Short mmCIF file of C-alpha atoms in Angstrom, two decimals:
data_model
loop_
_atom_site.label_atom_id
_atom_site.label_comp_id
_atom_site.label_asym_id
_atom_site.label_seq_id
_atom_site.Cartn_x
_atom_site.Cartn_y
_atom_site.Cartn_z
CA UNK A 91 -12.48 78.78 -63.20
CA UNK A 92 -12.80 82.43 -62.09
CA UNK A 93 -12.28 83.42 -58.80
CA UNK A 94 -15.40 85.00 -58.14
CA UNK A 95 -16.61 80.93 -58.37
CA UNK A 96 -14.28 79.86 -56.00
CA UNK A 97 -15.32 82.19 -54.30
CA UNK A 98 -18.60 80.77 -53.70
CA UNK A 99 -17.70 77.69 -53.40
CA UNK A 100 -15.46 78.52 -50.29
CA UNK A 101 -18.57 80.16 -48.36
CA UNK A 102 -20.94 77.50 -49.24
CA UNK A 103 -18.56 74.72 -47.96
CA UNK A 104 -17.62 76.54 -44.85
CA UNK A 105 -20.79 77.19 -44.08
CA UNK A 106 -21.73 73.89 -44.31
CA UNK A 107 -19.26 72.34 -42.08
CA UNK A 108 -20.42 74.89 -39.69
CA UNK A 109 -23.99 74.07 -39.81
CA UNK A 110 -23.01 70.70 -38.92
CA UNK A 111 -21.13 71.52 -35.54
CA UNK A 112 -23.88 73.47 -34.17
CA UNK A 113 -23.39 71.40 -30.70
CA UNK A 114 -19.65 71.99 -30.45
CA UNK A 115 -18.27 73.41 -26.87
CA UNK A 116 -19.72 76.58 -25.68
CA UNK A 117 -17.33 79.65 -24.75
CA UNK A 118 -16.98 80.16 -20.77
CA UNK A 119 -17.43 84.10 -20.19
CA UNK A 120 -17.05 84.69 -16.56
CA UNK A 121 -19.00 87.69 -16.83
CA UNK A 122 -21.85 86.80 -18.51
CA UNK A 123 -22.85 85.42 -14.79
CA UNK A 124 -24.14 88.82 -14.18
CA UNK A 125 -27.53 91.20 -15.57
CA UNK A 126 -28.85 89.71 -18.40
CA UNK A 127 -25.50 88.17 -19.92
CA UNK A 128 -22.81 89.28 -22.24
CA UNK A 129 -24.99 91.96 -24.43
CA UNK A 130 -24.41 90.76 -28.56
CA UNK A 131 -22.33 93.68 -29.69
CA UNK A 132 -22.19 92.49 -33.63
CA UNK A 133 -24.61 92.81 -35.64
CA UNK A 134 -23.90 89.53 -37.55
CA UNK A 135 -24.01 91.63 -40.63
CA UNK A 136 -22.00 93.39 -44.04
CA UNK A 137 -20.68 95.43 -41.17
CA UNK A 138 -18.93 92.71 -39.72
CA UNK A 139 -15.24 93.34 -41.15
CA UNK A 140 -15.98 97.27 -40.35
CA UNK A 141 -15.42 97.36 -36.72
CA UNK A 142 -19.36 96.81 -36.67
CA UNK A 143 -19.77 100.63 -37.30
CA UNK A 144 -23.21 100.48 -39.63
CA UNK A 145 -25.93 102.96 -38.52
CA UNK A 146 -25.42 105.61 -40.81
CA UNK A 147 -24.50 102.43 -43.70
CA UNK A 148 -27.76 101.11 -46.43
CA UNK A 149 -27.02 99.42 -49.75
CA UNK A 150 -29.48 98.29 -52.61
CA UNK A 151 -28.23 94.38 -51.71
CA UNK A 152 -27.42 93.79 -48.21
CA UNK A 153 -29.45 93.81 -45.27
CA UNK A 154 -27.84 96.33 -43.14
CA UNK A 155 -28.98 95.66 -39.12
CA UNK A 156 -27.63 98.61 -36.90
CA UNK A 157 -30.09 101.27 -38.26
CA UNK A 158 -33.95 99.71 -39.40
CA UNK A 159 -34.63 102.83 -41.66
CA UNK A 160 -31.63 101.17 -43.61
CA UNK A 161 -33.72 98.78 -45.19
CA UNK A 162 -35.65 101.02 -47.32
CA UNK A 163 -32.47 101.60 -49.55
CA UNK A 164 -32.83 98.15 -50.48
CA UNK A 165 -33.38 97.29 -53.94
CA UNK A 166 -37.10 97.47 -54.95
CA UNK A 167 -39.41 93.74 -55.52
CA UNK A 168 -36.64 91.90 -54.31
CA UNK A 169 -36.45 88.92 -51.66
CA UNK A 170 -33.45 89.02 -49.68
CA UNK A 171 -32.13 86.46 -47.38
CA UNK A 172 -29.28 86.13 -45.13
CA UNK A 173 -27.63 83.66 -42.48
CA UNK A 174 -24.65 84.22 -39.90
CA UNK A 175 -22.06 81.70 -38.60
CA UNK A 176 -19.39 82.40 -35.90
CA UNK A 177 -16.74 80.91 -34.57
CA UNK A 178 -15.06 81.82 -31.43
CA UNK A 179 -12.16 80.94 -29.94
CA UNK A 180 -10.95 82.39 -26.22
CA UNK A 181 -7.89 81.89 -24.27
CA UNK A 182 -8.23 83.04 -20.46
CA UNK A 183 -5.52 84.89 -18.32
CA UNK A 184 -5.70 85.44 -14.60
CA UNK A 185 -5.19 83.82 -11.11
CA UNK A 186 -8.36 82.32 -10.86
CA UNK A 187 -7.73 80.18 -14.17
CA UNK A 188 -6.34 76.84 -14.24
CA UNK A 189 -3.66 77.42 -16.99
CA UNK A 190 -2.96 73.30 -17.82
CA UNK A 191 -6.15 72.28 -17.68
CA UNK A 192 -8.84 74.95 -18.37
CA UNK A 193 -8.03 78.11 -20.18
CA UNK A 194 -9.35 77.56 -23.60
CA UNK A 195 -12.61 77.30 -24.99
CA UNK A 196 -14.27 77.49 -28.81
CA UNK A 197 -17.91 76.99 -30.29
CA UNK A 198 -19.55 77.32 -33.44
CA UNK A 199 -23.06 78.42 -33.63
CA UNK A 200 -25.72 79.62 -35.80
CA UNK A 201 -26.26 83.36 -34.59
CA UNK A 202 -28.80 85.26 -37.29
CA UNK A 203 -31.41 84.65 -39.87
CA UNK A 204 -32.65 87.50 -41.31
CA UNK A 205 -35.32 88.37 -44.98
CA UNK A 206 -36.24 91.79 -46.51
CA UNK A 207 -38.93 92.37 -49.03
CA UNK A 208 -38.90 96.07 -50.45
CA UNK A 209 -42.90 95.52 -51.54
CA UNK A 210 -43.10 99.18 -52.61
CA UNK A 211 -40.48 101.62 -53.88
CA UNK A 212 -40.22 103.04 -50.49
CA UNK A 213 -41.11 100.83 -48.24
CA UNK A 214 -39.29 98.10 -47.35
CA UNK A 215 -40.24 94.98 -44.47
CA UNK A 216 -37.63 92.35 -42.85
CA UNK A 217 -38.41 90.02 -40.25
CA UNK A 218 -35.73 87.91 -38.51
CA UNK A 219 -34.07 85.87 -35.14
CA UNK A 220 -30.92 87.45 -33.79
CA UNK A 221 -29.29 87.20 -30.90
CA UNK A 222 -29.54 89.93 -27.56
CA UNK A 223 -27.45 88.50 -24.47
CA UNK A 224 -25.86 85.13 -23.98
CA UNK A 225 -24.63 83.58 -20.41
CA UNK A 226 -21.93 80.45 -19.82
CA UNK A 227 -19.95 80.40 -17.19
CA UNK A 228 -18.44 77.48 -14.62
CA UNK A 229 -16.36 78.33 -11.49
CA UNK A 230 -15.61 76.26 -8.03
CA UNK A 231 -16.20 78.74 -4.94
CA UNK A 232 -16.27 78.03 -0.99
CA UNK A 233 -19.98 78.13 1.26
CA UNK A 234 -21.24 77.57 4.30
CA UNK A 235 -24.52 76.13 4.91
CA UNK A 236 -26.75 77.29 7.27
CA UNK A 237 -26.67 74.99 10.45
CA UNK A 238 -23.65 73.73 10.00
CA UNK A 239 -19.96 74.55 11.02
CA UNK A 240 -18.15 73.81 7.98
CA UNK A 241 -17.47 75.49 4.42
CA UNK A 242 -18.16 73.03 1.86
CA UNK A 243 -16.78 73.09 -1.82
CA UNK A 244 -19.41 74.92 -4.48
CA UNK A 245 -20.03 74.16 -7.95
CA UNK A 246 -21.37 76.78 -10.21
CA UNK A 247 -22.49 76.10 -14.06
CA UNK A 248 -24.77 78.95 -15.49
CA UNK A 249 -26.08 78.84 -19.61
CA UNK A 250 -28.59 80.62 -21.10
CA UNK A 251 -29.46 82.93 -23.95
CA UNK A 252 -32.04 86.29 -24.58
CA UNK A 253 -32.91 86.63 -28.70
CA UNK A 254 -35.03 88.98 -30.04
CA UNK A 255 -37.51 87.86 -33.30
CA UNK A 256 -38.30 90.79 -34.81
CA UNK A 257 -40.33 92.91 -37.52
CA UNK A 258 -38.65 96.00 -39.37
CA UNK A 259 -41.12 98.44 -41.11
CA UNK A 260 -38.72 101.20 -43.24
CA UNK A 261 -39.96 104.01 -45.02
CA UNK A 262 -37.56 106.26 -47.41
CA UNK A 263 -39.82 109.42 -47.35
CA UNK A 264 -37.02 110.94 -50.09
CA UNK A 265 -33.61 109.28 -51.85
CA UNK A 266 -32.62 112.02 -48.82
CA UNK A 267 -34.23 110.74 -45.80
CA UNK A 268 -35.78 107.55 -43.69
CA UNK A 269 -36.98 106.08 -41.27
CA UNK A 270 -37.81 102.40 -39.37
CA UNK A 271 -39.14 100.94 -36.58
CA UNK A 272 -37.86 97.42 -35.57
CA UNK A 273 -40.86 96.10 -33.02
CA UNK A 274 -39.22 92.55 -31.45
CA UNK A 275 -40.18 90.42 -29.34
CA UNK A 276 -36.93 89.57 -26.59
CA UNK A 277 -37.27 86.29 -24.93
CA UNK A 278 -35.05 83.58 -23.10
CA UNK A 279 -34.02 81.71 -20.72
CA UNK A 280 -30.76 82.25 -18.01
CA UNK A 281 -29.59 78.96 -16.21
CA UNK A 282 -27.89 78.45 -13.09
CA UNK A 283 -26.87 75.19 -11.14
CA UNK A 284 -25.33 75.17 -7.72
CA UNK A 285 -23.63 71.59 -6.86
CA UNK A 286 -22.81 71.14 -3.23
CA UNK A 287 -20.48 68.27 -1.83
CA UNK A 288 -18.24 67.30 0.77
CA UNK A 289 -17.17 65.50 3.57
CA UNK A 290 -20.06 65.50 5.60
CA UNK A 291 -22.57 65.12 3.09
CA UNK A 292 -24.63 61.75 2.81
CA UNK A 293 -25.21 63.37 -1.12
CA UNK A 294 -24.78 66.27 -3.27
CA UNK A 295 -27.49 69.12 -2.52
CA UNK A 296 -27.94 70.39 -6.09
CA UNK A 297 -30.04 73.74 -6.31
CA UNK A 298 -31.28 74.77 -9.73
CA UNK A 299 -32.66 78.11 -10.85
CA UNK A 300 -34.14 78.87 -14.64
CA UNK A 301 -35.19 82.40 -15.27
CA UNK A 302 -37.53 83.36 -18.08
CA UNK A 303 -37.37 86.59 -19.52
CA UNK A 304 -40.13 88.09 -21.85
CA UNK A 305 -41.28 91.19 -23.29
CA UNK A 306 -41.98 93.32 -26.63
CA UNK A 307 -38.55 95.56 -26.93
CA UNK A 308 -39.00 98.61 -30.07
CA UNK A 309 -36.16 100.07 -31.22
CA UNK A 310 -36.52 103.07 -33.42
CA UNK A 311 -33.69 104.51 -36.47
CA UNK A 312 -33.17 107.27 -38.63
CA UNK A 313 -31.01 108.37 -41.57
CA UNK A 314 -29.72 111.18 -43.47
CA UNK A 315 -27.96 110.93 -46.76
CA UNK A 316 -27.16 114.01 -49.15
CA UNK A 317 -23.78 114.32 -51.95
CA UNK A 318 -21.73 117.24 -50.17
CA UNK A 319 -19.28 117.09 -53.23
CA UNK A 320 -18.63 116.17 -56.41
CA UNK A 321 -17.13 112.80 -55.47
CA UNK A 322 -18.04 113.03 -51.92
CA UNK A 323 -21.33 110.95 -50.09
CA UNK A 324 -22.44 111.98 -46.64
CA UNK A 325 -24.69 109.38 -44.30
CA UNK A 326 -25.52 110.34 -40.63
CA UNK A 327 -27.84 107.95 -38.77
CA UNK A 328 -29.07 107.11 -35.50
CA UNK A 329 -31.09 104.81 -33.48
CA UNK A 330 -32.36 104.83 -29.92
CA UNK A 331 -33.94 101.98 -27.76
CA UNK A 332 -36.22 103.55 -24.80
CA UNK A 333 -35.91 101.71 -21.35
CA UNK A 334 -38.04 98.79 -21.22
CA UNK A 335 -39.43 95.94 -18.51
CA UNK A 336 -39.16 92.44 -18.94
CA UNK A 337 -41.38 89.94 -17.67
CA UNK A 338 -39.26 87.21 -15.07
CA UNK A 339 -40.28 84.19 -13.86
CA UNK A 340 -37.96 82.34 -12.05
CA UNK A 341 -38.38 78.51 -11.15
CA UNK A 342 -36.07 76.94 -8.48
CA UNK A 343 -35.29 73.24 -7.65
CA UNK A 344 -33.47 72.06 -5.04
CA UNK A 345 -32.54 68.12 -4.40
CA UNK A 346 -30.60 65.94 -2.00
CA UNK A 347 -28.96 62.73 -3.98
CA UNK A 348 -32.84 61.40 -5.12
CA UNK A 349 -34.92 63.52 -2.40
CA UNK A 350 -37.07 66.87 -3.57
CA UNK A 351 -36.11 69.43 -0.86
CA UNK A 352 -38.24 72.32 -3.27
CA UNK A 353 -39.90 72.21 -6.54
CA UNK A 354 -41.36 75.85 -6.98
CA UNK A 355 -41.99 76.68 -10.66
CA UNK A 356 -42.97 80.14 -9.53
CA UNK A 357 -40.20 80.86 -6.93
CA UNK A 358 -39.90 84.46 -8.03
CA UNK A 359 -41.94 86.62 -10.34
CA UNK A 360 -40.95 90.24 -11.14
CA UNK A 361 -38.90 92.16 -14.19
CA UNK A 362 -35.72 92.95 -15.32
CA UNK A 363 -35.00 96.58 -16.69
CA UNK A 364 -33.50 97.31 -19.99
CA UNK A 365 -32.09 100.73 -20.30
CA UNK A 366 -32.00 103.76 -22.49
CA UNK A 367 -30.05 102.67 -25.87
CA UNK A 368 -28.76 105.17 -27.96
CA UNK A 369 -26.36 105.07 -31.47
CA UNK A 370 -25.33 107.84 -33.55
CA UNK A 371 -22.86 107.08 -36.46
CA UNK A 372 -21.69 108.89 -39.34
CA UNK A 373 -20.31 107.64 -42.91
CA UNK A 374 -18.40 109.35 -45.47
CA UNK A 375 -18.11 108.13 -49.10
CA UNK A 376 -15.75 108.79 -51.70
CA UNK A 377 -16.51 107.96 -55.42
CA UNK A 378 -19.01 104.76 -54.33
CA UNK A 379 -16.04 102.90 -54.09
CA UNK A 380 -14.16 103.78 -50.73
CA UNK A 381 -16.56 104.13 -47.27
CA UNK A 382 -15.31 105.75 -43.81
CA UNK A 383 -17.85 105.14 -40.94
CA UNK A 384 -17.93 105.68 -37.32
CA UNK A 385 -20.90 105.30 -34.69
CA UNK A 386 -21.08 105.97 -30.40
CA UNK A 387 -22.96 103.63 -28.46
CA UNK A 388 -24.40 105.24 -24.99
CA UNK A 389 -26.67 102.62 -22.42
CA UNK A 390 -27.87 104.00 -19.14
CA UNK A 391 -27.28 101.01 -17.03
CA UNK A 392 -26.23 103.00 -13.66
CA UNK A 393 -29.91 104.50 -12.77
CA UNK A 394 -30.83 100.83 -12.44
CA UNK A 395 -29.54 100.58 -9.28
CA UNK A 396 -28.60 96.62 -10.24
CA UNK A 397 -25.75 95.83 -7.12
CA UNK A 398 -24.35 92.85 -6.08
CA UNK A 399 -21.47 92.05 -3.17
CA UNK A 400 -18.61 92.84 -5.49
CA UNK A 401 -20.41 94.37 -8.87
CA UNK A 402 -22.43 96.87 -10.19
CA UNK A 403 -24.06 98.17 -13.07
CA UNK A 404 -22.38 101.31 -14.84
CA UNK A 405 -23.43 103.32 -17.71
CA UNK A 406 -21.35 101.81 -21.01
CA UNK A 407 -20.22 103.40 -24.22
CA UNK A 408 -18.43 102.17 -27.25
CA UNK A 409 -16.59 103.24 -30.48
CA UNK A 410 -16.84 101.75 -33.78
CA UNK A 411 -14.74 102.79 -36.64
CA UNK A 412 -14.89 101.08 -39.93
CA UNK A 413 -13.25 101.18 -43.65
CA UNK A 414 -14.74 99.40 -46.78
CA UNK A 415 -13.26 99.40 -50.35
CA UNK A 416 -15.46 98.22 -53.25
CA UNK A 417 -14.62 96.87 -56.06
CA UNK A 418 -16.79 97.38 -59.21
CA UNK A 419 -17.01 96.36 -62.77
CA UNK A 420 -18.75 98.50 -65.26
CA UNK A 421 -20.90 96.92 -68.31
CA UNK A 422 -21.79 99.13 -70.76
CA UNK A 423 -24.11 102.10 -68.55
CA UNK A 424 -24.40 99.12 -65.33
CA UNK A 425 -21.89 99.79 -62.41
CA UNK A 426 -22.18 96.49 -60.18
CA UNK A 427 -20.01 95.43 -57.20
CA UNK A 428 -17.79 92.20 -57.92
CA UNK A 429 -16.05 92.32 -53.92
CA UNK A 430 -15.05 94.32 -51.10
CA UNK A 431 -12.47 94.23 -48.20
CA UNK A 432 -12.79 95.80 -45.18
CA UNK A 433 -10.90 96.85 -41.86
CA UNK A 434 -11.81 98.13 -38.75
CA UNK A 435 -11.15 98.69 -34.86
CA UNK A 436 -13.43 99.08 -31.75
CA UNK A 437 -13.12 100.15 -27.97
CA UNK A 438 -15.67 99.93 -25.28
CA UNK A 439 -16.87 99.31 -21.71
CA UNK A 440 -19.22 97.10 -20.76
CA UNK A 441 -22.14 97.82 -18.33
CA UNK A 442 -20.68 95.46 -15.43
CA UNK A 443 -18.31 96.95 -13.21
CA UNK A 444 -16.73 94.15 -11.21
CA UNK A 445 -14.20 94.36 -7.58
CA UNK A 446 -13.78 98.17 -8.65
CA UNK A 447 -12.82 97.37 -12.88
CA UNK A 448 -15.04 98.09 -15.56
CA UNK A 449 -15.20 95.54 -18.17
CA UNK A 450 -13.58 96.79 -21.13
CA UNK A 451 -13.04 95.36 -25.04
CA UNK A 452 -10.84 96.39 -27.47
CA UNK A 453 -10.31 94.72 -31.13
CA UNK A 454 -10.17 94.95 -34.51
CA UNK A 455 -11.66 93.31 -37.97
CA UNK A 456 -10.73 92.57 -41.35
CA UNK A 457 -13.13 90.70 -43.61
CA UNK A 458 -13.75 90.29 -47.53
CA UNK A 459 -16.78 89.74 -49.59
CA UNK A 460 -18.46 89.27 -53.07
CA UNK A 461 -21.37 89.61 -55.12
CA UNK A 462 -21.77 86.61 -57.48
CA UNK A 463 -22.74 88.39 -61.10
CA UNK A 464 -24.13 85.74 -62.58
CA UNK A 465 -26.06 84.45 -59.99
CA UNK A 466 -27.59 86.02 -56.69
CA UNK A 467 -25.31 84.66 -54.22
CA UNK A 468 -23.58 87.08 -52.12
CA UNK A 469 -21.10 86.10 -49.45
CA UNK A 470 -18.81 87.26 -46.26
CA UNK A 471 -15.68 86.35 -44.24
CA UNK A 472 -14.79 88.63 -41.77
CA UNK A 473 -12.15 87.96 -38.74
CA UNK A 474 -12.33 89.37 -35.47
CA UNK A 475 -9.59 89.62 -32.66
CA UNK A 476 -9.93 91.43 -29.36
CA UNK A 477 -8.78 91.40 -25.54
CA UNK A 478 -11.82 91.51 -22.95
CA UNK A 479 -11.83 91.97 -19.13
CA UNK A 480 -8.28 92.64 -17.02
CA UNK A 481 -6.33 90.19 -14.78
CA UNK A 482 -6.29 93.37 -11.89
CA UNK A 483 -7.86 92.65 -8.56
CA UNK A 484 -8.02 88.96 -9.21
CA UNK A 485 -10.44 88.96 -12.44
CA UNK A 486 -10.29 87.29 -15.68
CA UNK A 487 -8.71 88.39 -18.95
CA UNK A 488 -10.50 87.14 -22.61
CA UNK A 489 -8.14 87.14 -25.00
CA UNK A 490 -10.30 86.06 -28.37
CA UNK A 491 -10.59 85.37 -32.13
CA UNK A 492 -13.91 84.69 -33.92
CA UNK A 493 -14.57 84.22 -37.55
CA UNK A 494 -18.19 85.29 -38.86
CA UNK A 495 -19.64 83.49 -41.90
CA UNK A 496 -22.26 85.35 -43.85
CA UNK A 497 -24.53 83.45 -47.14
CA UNK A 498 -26.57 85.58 -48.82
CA UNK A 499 -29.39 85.10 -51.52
CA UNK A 500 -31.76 87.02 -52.88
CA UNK A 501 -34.59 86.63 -55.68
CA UNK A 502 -36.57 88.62 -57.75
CA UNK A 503 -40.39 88.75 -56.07
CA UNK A 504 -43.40 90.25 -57.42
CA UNK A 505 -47.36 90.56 -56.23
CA UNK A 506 -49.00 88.37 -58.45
CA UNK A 507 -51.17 91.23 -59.97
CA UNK A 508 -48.18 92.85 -61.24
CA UNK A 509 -46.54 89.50 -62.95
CA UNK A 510 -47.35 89.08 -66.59
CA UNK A 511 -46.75 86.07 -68.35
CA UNK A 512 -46.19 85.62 -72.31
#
């Protein structure tokens, strides 16, 4: 049996056990308690071994994600398909963590579903679910309730998750240039459950808020390509996200043991701002077999004026760097990719600036893929391991490992009017 078919067989089965674990435990991130969540900063994509640097990357098979004018590169009258699995793994440092008893956590989830049609030979249209911001956290804290002398012992469990369903239009106005518009539609829900007890207390005053966050969210990309050498492929791309208002309703509940103290399912209406978003990246190629890329990430978080007793918003930024080698075999005048293996490394900091820290992450990737020749399978592994957060001024330190799954399939489509039958 050839490789290539085991292969396939390793992706299928993997993903399959993972589809089947989709309730496992869900990762604490102590952060995520603030804004809209942790922000998804992987694309859940071919770019996943490459240090998720992708905005100046396209490719005839693979549904790039970082740049939407990438699609148009895609190969014409062909139905693509693609899922994402992760697993992650975190181990937490820091003096607020209970090292015997609580400083691990892993989960396996589902994260992206994404299809491309390229109905014209430049235009191409992809529609999809992905992930925006995610939120679980637990911690105990002290509080005082009004009208009464003592500090009783707090509870705090928070879940919750924003996703974006969206609609790519690309157009490749030359084999030079395109562009795309991604139009989405970002909605969720953030959780948060305060658990009160103590001596003193005939029951536990439990007070429950759900927020609901909705809007339409556009994000628009570009790319260059041109051959600046004989061997030698240039890419430059970029992408930019203008600040947008989402709709939030917030509904609040608060009980005493079996008594309704408030049921308001319209305790607060208002918005939450998303800010400026802006990606420019850069890839170099080198015979269509080895790929250097790079991209900067820029959000303008800190004219939000977001500010909370011991946080605040702050403009982030983050570097991706990525390698890729592909492998190729040749029949007779047809140059097709059999694999690929990939490295990369990242470093950035995160909008939430917490007791006088910004919240950093730094890692690195490795992953490996194929193309299945004789069928249209394509697959992914990549590996991701990174350090998030600090243990400075009493906060909490991520250390993490995740493992992305990728199954890809594509078919050969047609309008009916063009199909001919003998």
């Amino acid at each position: 049996m050839k490789k290539i078919e085991y292969y396939i067989y390793f992706i299928v089965l993997a993903s399959t056990c993972v589809f089947t674990k989709l309730n496992a435990q869900n990762n604490n991130s102590p952060y995520s308690i603030i804004g809209i969540g942790d922000l998804e900063q992987s694309y859940l994509d071919r770019t996943s071994g490459m240090g998720h640097a992708g905005v100046a990357l396209s490719g005839a098979r693979a549904q790039y994600m970082a740049n939407p004018a990438s699609l148009s590169m895609l190969d014409e009258h062909f139905f693509n398909f693609e899922v994402a699995v992760r697993y992650r793994g975190v181990n937490y440092y820091g003096q607020p963590i209970d090292i015997v008893n609580n400083n691990q956590s892993a989960d396996i989830q589902f994260k992206r579903i994404a299809m491309a049609i390229k109905v014209k030979p430049k235009w191409a249209i992809g529609f999809g679910l992905a992930p925006f911001s995610t939120a679980n956290y637990s911690f105990y804290a002290n509080k005082v309730i009004q009208g009464t002398p003592q500090t009783f012992s707090a509870y705090y469990t928070g879940t919750g998750s924003t996703n974006l369903f969206y609609i790519t239009n690309s157009y490749k106005f030359s084999d030079h240039f395109s562009v795309g518009l991604q139009a989405s539609y970002l909605f969720g829900q953030l959780g948060q459950t305060e658990t009160i007890s103590g001596t003193g207390l005939d029951s536990n005053l439990v007070t429950n808020k759900n927020t609901y966050l909705n809007n339409p969210y556009l994000k628009f990309g570009m790319q260059y390509r041109t051959k600046i050498a004989k061997k030698w492929k240039l890419a430059i791309g970029a992408t930019g996200s203008i600040q947008t208002k989402l709709n939030s309703l917030t509904s609040l509940l608060v009980t005493d043991g079996t008594t309704t103290l408030i049921d308001n399912p319209q305790f607060s209406v208002g918005y939450f701002t998303l800010p400026n978003m802006y990606t420019a990246g850069i890839a170099l190629t080198y015979k269509d077999d080895y790929t250097f890329a790079a991209d900067y990430t820029f959000q303008n978080w800190q004219n939000l004026s977001y500010r909370g007793l011991s946080y605040n918003l702050v403009n982030s930024s983050r570097l991706n760097l990525g390698f890729e080698y592909s492998k190729k075999n040749t029949y007779r005048d047809l140059k097709a990719e059999k694999t690929f293996y990939q490295a990369g490394f990242f470093a950035g900091k995160s909008y939430v600036n917490v007791s006088g820290q910004q919240i950093d992450n730094v890692g690195g990737t490795v992953g490996i893929g194929f193309n299945a020749l004789r069928s249209s399978l394509t697959g992914q592994i990549s590996l991701e391991g990174g350090v998030r957060g600090t243990t400075i001024n009493g906060l909490v330190q991520e250390d993490y490992l995740q493992i992305t799954f990728i199954l890809g399939f594509r078919e050969f489509w047609l309008p009916r009017h063009f199909r001919r039958y003998d």
